[in-house]
Amino acid sequence: MDFSPDQKIIAFRDAVQSFLKNKLPDHLKGSVRGVRGDKNKLKEWQKILQEHGWGAPAWPRSEGGTGWNAEELYIFEEECSRAGAPPLDVFGQRLLGPVLCRFGTDEQKNKHLSNIKNGECLWCQGFSEPQSGSDLASLRTEAVRHGDNYIVTGQKIWTSYAHEADWIFLLVRTNKLVKKQSGISFLLVKMDSPGVTVRPIATIDGYSHLNEVFFDQVKVPVENRIGEEGDGWAITKFLLNNEHALTAEIPAILRFYYQLKELSELIPWGNQKIKNNPTFALQLTKFENEIFALSMLVKRVISLEMSKNPLAQTLGSILKIRATELQQSISEYIVDVLGDFGALSACSDASAELKISLESAASLLDDASGFSMDMFFRRASTIYGGTSEVQKEIVSKMMFQF
Amino acid sequence: MEFELNSDQILLRDSVQNFVHRFYDFNQRMSRLKNQNSNFDWSGYVENGWLGLSVPEVYEGVGGNIVDLVLVSQELGKALVQEPFYYSVIFPLQIFLFCASENINKKYIPEIISGRLKIAPALNEFLSLGLSSEIQTHAVVDRNSGDYILQGKKNLVVGGASSDFLLVSARIKEEKTNSDRFGIFLVSTDLIGVQSKSFKLHDAVEASDFDFVDVRLSKDQLIFVATEDFAPLQLAFCYAAAGLCADLIGAMEQVIALTSDYLKTRKQFGVSISSFQVLQHKMVDMASHLEMSRSMLYALIDCIENKENSFPFEMASRAKSFVGKSAKIVCGQAIQLHGGIGMTEEYAIGHFYKRSVVSNIIFGTAQYHDELVAEIFG
């Protein structure tokens, strides 16, 4: 264990900051609501990153990634978030990408990896089904082998950004006769394949990024299967283990924190501003303490993941539990602090109101209703990516063998 | 203290239940929302005599009491009706009854409870509930005519856009004396200088912000004046707060019922998820919030009915904070227990959550009231 100043890390942060200053165009900067922003901005930014050789910040060098360690990856994400860079396609970058690197054939890697790095292809994740949420292994979408193809029939739900995706990575049942986990395979399917239908799901946050995806006898070439038949569950476990540091979404937490601070300087409280309210100051301090601890926990989890230490799973679950609770408490607190403006829905002309009332030109405040939308969206963060209850089961079993 | 409902109260409660079962089931709500029809429809309430529930017979009302108001509010809240009974009926009518003269009441109350006249309380400002002189909105006396010239801004006036009159609180500046008086004006929304911006709240209820620019009001539009004794207006607020709390208690009841049913029917890992102890205990936590909230509401009513020996206005703040917070927690947990489906617009749980978020803001947030009571504020 060593915490002494690392000149290399200091130089690395400088390099990232300098890159962002020079290469992140103003028109791509902005605060993002929900998980990610405009598709075209994302792609444009992805191309710029790739030109700089940073098109895959989380992949090993051998597969065309940057090969950064846990700390470097964290610094890169932190600086990008601070600079307002568009969030990347997490499905291609952090979920499928590492899976291809680890389990893909050379053909599969050649076909897909560079398209992720240059922003040509966006991905979505086809895991959950209406009857298979927490019990993912009970999934029923089936893939029946017919010569050189699988015929896929079934339904996925809660598929984020399926409406923007070019490809989907899909968990399917290829064998109904064995134990449920053993009959699952991992398929890559092109979204414009005949038989694929995407139906948007209206959610209470109003962002409209969730979908149902229906597969009606979709023909999928066998070479689109990753690993062998029946490897799907092992690949899923690998993928979900990679997901832990992501679901903390420290960049989103930091974004909420900076928004809260800015609001506290502007929103009146009696004859002063909210930041002068002792209750507010106390609450802000509590948030700050939690953020410091979580930021370090993320680095520990990434480090454990990179060294393939099983403790990554336990700490990763704890990270998800605590970070998602903090996302919820900060986003709720922001709405509290907005007072009357917190009640305005997304379809109202609330933007001018708040701006004028606070006499502020800050872009943060342009959209009072956006803060509420973020709060409603984060209500789901303790549900998606494995509910807090499931995470606690994992920790309970792994840490205590209860 | 008696907690069981008497036969009249049971009849009243049942009649509201029948009404909402016929006109306010969730499918009907979805139809209204899809058709962008979020206008308030008071006709059924008028027919049933509920607008005049607490109004004395001398003003053509039914002569009921606060318990009747709470019973109705609770059943309406449970059905997630569009019309905000506590805001558009209880609050303005109690303001008239406690604050205005007999002449004013004879003139306006029958019109209101028959549905012919729509009134919205417009007391709230961004930094103040508008129940005392600590407000920005003010009126200056025009020495020549005796008229008042009103200037100011009121926020989050629920149903303001469809109202004929607003009840507007203002500081009345007098040149002769240095200390301002406090007054409530009956302001027609048609008057020159009354400007409004309307918007939808999260639960699809329409509200407005009003600006008053040089609005000229005659003397007889000033229906209440106070220098130090704000008790009548505060008491009206207490009734409205009790209505809001009852609405949220009804919402919590329904949310808990829906969630308990869902847990029993949803199967994962080959079993009903209601068999998981963690989820069972979460349901118990929710039920605890509900019963504590219900108790808090009764404490408020008790305080109001025994106001000679207590401070109902302070209790209203406490109840508003407690129940508002509890409802948000219960509705939020209900989403958690439903998983993804709880987040969708097609299912009632998310709608109740939005209602709880909005209700925690109207009449001041829980934090605002906690600070008020703790006297940190100002």
Short mmCIF file of N, CA, C and O in Angstrom, two decimals, chain A residues 338-389:
data_model
loop_
_atom_site.label_atom_id
_atom_site.label_comp_id
_atom_site.label_asym_id
_atom_site.label_seq_id
_atom_site.Cartn_x
_atom_site.Cartn_y
_atom_site.Cartn_z
N LEU A 338 -35.14 23.86 -3.98
CA LEU A 338 -35.78 24.67 -5.01
C LEU A 338 -37.13 25.23 -4.54
O LEU A 338 -37.70 26.11 -5.20
N GLY A 339 -37.65 24.70 -3.43
CA GLY A 339 -38.93 25.18 -2.92
C GLY A 339 -40.03 25.03 -3.95
O GLY A 339 -40.19 23.97 -4.53
N ASP A 340 -40.77 26.11 -4.19
CA ASP A 340 -41.90 26.07 -5.12
C ASP A 340 -41.50 25.55 -6.49
O ASP A 340 -42.28 24.87 -7.16
N PHE A 341 -40.28 25.86 -6.94
CA PHE A 341 -39.88 25.48 -8.29
C PHE A 341 -39.71 23.97 -8.43
O PHE A 341 -39.68 23.45 -9.53
N GLY A 342 -39.60 23.30 -7.30
CA GLY A 342 -39.44 21.85 -7.35
C GLY A 342 -40.69 21.11 -7.79
O GLY A 342 -40.64 19.92 -8.09
N ALA A 343 -41.82 21.83 -7.83
CA ALA A 343 -43.08 21.17 -8.17
C ALA A 343 -43.37 21.17 -9.66
O ALA A 343 -44.29 20.49 -10.12
N LEU A 344 -42.57 21.92 -10.42
CA LEU A 344 -42.89 22.12 -11.83
C LEU A 344 -42.47 20.94 -12.68
O LEU A 344 -41.34 20.47 -12.59
N SER A 345 -43.38 20.50 -13.54
CA SER A 345 -43.10 19.31 -14.33
C SER A 345 -42.36 19.67 -15.61
O SER A 345 -42.22 20.83 -15.96
N ALA A 346 -41.92 18.64 -16.29
CA ALA A 346 -41.09 18.83 -17.48
C ALA A 346 -41.82 19.54 -18.60
O ALA A 346 -41.21 20.16 -19.45
N CYS A 347 -43.14 19.43 -18.63
CA CYS A 347 -43.84 20.04 -19.76
C CYS A 347 -44.26 21.47 -19.45
O CYS A 347 -45.10 22.03 -20.09
N SER A 348 -43.66 22.07 -18.44
CA SER A 348 -44.05 23.44 -18.14
C SER A 348 -42.97 24.42 -18.56
O SER A 348 -41.81 24.05 -18.70
N ASP A 349 -43.35 25.64 -18.72
CA ASP A 349 -42.41 26.65 -19.16
C ASP A 349 -41.68 27.21 -17.95
O ASP A 349 -41.72 28.40 -17.67
N ALA A 350 -41.00 26.32 -17.24
CA ALA A 350 -40.44 26.73 -15.96
C ALA A 350 -39.11 27.43 -16.10
O ALA A 350 -38.65 28.09 -15.19
N SER A 351 -38.50 27.28 -17.26
CA SER A 351 -37.12 27.73 -17.39
C SER A 351 -36.97 29.21 -17.12
O SER A 351 -36.16 29.62 -16.31
N ALA A 352 -37.79 30.02 -17.76
CA ALA A 352 -37.63 31.46 -17.61
C ALA A 352 -37.88 31.88 -16.17
O ALA A 352 -37.20 32.74 -15.64
N GLU A 353 -38.85 31.24 -15.55
CA GLU A 353 -39.23 31.61 -14.19
C GLU A 353 -38.08 31.61 -13.23
O GLU A 353 -37.81 32.57 -12.54
N LEU A 354 -37.41 30.49 -13.13
CA LEU A 354 -36.36 30.36 -12.13
C LEU A 354 -35.22 31.32 -12.42
O LEU A 354 -34.69 31.98 -11.55
N LYS A 355 -34.89 31.42 -13.71
CA LYS A 355 -33.79 32.28 -14.13
C LYS A 355 -34.06 33.73 -13.71
O LYS A 355 -33.23 34.39 -13.13
N ILE A 356 -35.27 34.17 -14.02
CA ILE A 356 -35.62 35.56 -13.73
C ILE A 356 -35.68 35.77 -12.23
O ILE A 356 -35.17 36.74 -11.70
N SER A 357 -36.31 34.83 -11.54
CA SER A 357 -36.47 34.99 -10.10
C SER A 357 -35.13 35.10 -9.41
O SER A 357 -35.00 35.84 -8.46
N LEU A 358 -34.17 34.38 -9.86
CA LEU A 358 -32.90 34.39 -9.17
C LEU A 358 -31.91 35.32 -9.83
O LEU A 358 -30.76 35.42 -9.43
N GLU A 359 -32.34 35.99 -10.88
CA GLU A 359 -31.48 36.93 -11.62
C GLU A 359 -30.14 36.29 -11.93
O GLU A 359 -29.08 36.86 -11.69
N SER A 360 -30.22 35.10 -12.42
CA SER A 360 -28.97 34.40 -12.67
C SER A 360 -28.85 33.99 -14.12
O SER A 360 -29.81 33.56 -14.74
N ALA A 361 -27.66 34.13 -14.66
CA ALA A 361 -27.43 33.71 -16.03
C ALA A 361 -26.81 32.32 -16.08
O ALA A 361 -26.46 31.83 -17.14
N ALA A 362 -26.69 31.69 -14.91
CA ALA A 362 -26.04 30.38 -14.88
C ALA A 362 -26.83 29.36 -15.67
O ALA A 362 -28.02 29.23 -15.51
N SER A 363 -26.14 28.61 -16.51
CA SER A 363 -26.84 27.65 -17.35
C SER A 363 -27.46 26.54 -16.51
O SER A 363 -28.42 25.91 -16.91
N LEU A 364 -26.90 26.31 -15.33
CA LEU A 364 -27.45 25.28 -14.44
C LEU A 364 -28.91 25.50 -14.15
O LEU A 364 -29.68 24.58 -13.99
N LEU A 365 -29.29 26.77 -14.07
CA LEU A 365 -30.62 27.06 -13.58
C LEU A 365 -31.63 27.26 -14.68
O LEU A 365 -32.78 27.57 -14.43
N ASP A 366 -31.20 27.08 -15.90
CA ASP A 366 -32.12 27.28 -17.02
C ASP A 366 -33.35 26.41 -16.91
O ASP A 366 -34.39 26.73 -17.40
N ASP A 367 -33.20 25.29 -16.29
CA ASP A 367 -34.24 24.29 -16.40
C ASP A 367 -34.61 23.75 -15.03
O ASP A 367 -34.12 22.72 -14.62
N ALA A 368 -35.48 24.46 -14.33
CA ALA A 368 -35.85 24.04 -12.98
C ALA A 368 -36.44 22.65 -12.98
O ALA A 368 -36.17 21.85 -12.10
N SER A 369 -37.24 22.35 -14.01
CA SER A 369 -37.90 21.05 -14.02
C SER A 369 -36.91 19.92 -14.23
O SER A 369 -37.16 18.79 -13.85
N GLY A 370 -35.75 20.23 -14.84
CA GLY A 370 -34.75 19.20 -15.06
C GLY A 370 -34.23 18.61 -13.76
O GLY A 370 -33.90 17.42 -13.69
N PHE A 371 -34.16 19.41 -12.72
CA PHE A 371 -33.70 18.89 -11.43
C PHE A 371 -34.68 17.85 -10.90
O PHE A 371 -34.28 16.83 -10.34
N SER A 372 -35.97 18.14 -11.06
CA SER A 372 -36.97 17.17 -10.62
C SER A 372 -36.89 15.90 -11.45
O SER A 372 -37.02 14.79 -10.92
N MET A 373 -36.69 16.07 -12.74
CA MET A 373 -36.60 14.89 -13.61
C MET A 373 -35.44 14.01 -13.17
O MET A 373 -35.56 12.78 -13.14
N ASP A 374 -34.32 14.64 -12.84
CA ASP A 374 -33.18 13.87 -12.36
C ASP A 374 -33.53 13.10 -11.11
O ASP A 374 -33.15 11.94 -10.94
N MET A 375 -34.27 13.75 -10.20
CA MET A 375 -34.66 13.09 -8.96
C MET A 375 -35.55 11.88 -9.25
O MET A 375 -35.36 10.80 -8.69
N PHE A 376 -36.53 12.06 -10.14
CA PHE A 376 -37.40 10.93 -10.48
C PHE A 376 -36.59 9.81 -11.13
O PHE A 376 -36.80 8.64 -10.84
N PHE A 377 -35.65 10.18 -12.00
CA PHE A 377 -34.84 9.17 -12.66
C PHE A 377 -34.04 8.36 -11.64
O PHE A 377 -33.97 7.14 -11.70
N ARG A 378 -33.44 9.07 -10.68
CA ARG A 378 -32.57 8.40 -9.71
C ARG A 378 -33.37 7.55 -8.72
O ARG A 378 -32.79 6.73 -8.00
N ARG A 379 -34.67 7.69 -8.68
CA ARG A 379 -35.50 6.81 -7.87
C ARG A 379 -35.28 5.37 -8.31
O ARG A 379 -35.44 4.43 -7.53
N ALA A 380 -34.88 5.19 -9.57
CA ALA A 380 -34.66 3.83 -10.09
C ALA A 380 -33.25 3.32 -9.86
O ALA A 380 -32.97 2.15 -10.13
N SER A 381 -32.33 4.15 -9.37
CA SER A 381 -30.94 3.71 -9.29
C SER A 381 -30.72 2.59 -8.28
O SER A 381 -29.78 1.81 -8.41
N THR A 382 -31.59 2.47 -7.29
CA THR A 382 -31.49 1.37 -6.34
C THR A 382 -32.21 0.13 -6.88
O THR A 382 -32.27 -0.90 -6.21
N ILE A 383 -32.76 0.25 -8.11
CA ILE A 383 -33.44 -0.87 -8.74
C ILE A 383 -32.61 -1.42 -9.90
O ILE A 383 -32.35 -2.64 -9.97
N TYR A 384 -32.17 -0.53 -10.82
CA TYR A 384 -31.43 -1.03 -11.98
C TYR A 384 -30.02 -1.49 -11.62
O TYR A 384 -29.49 -1.11 -10.59
N GLY A 385 -29.49 -2.37 -12.46
CA GLY A 385 -28.15 -2.89 -12.22
C GLY A 385 -28.10 -3.84 -11.03
O GLY A 385 -27.03 -4.07 -10.48
N GLY A 386 -29.24 -4.40 -10.67
CA GLY A 386 -29.31 -5.25 -9.48
C GLY A 386 -29.77 -4.42 -8.31
O GLY A 386 -29.07 -3.50 -7.88
N THR A 387 -30.95 -4.75 -7.76
CA THR A 387 -31.53 -3.93 -6.70
C THR A 387 -30.63 -3.92 -5.47
O THR A 387 -29.78 -4.82 -5.28
N SER A 388 -30.84 -2.93 -4.62
CA SER A 388 -30.08 -2.86 -3.37
C SER A 388 -30.30 -4.13 -2.54
O SER A 388 -29.38 -4.60 -1.86
N GLU A 389 -31.50 -4.67 -2.62
CA GLU A 389 -31.79 -5.89 -1.87
C GLU A 389 -30.93 -7.05 -2.36
O GLU A 389 -30.36 -7.81 -1.57
#
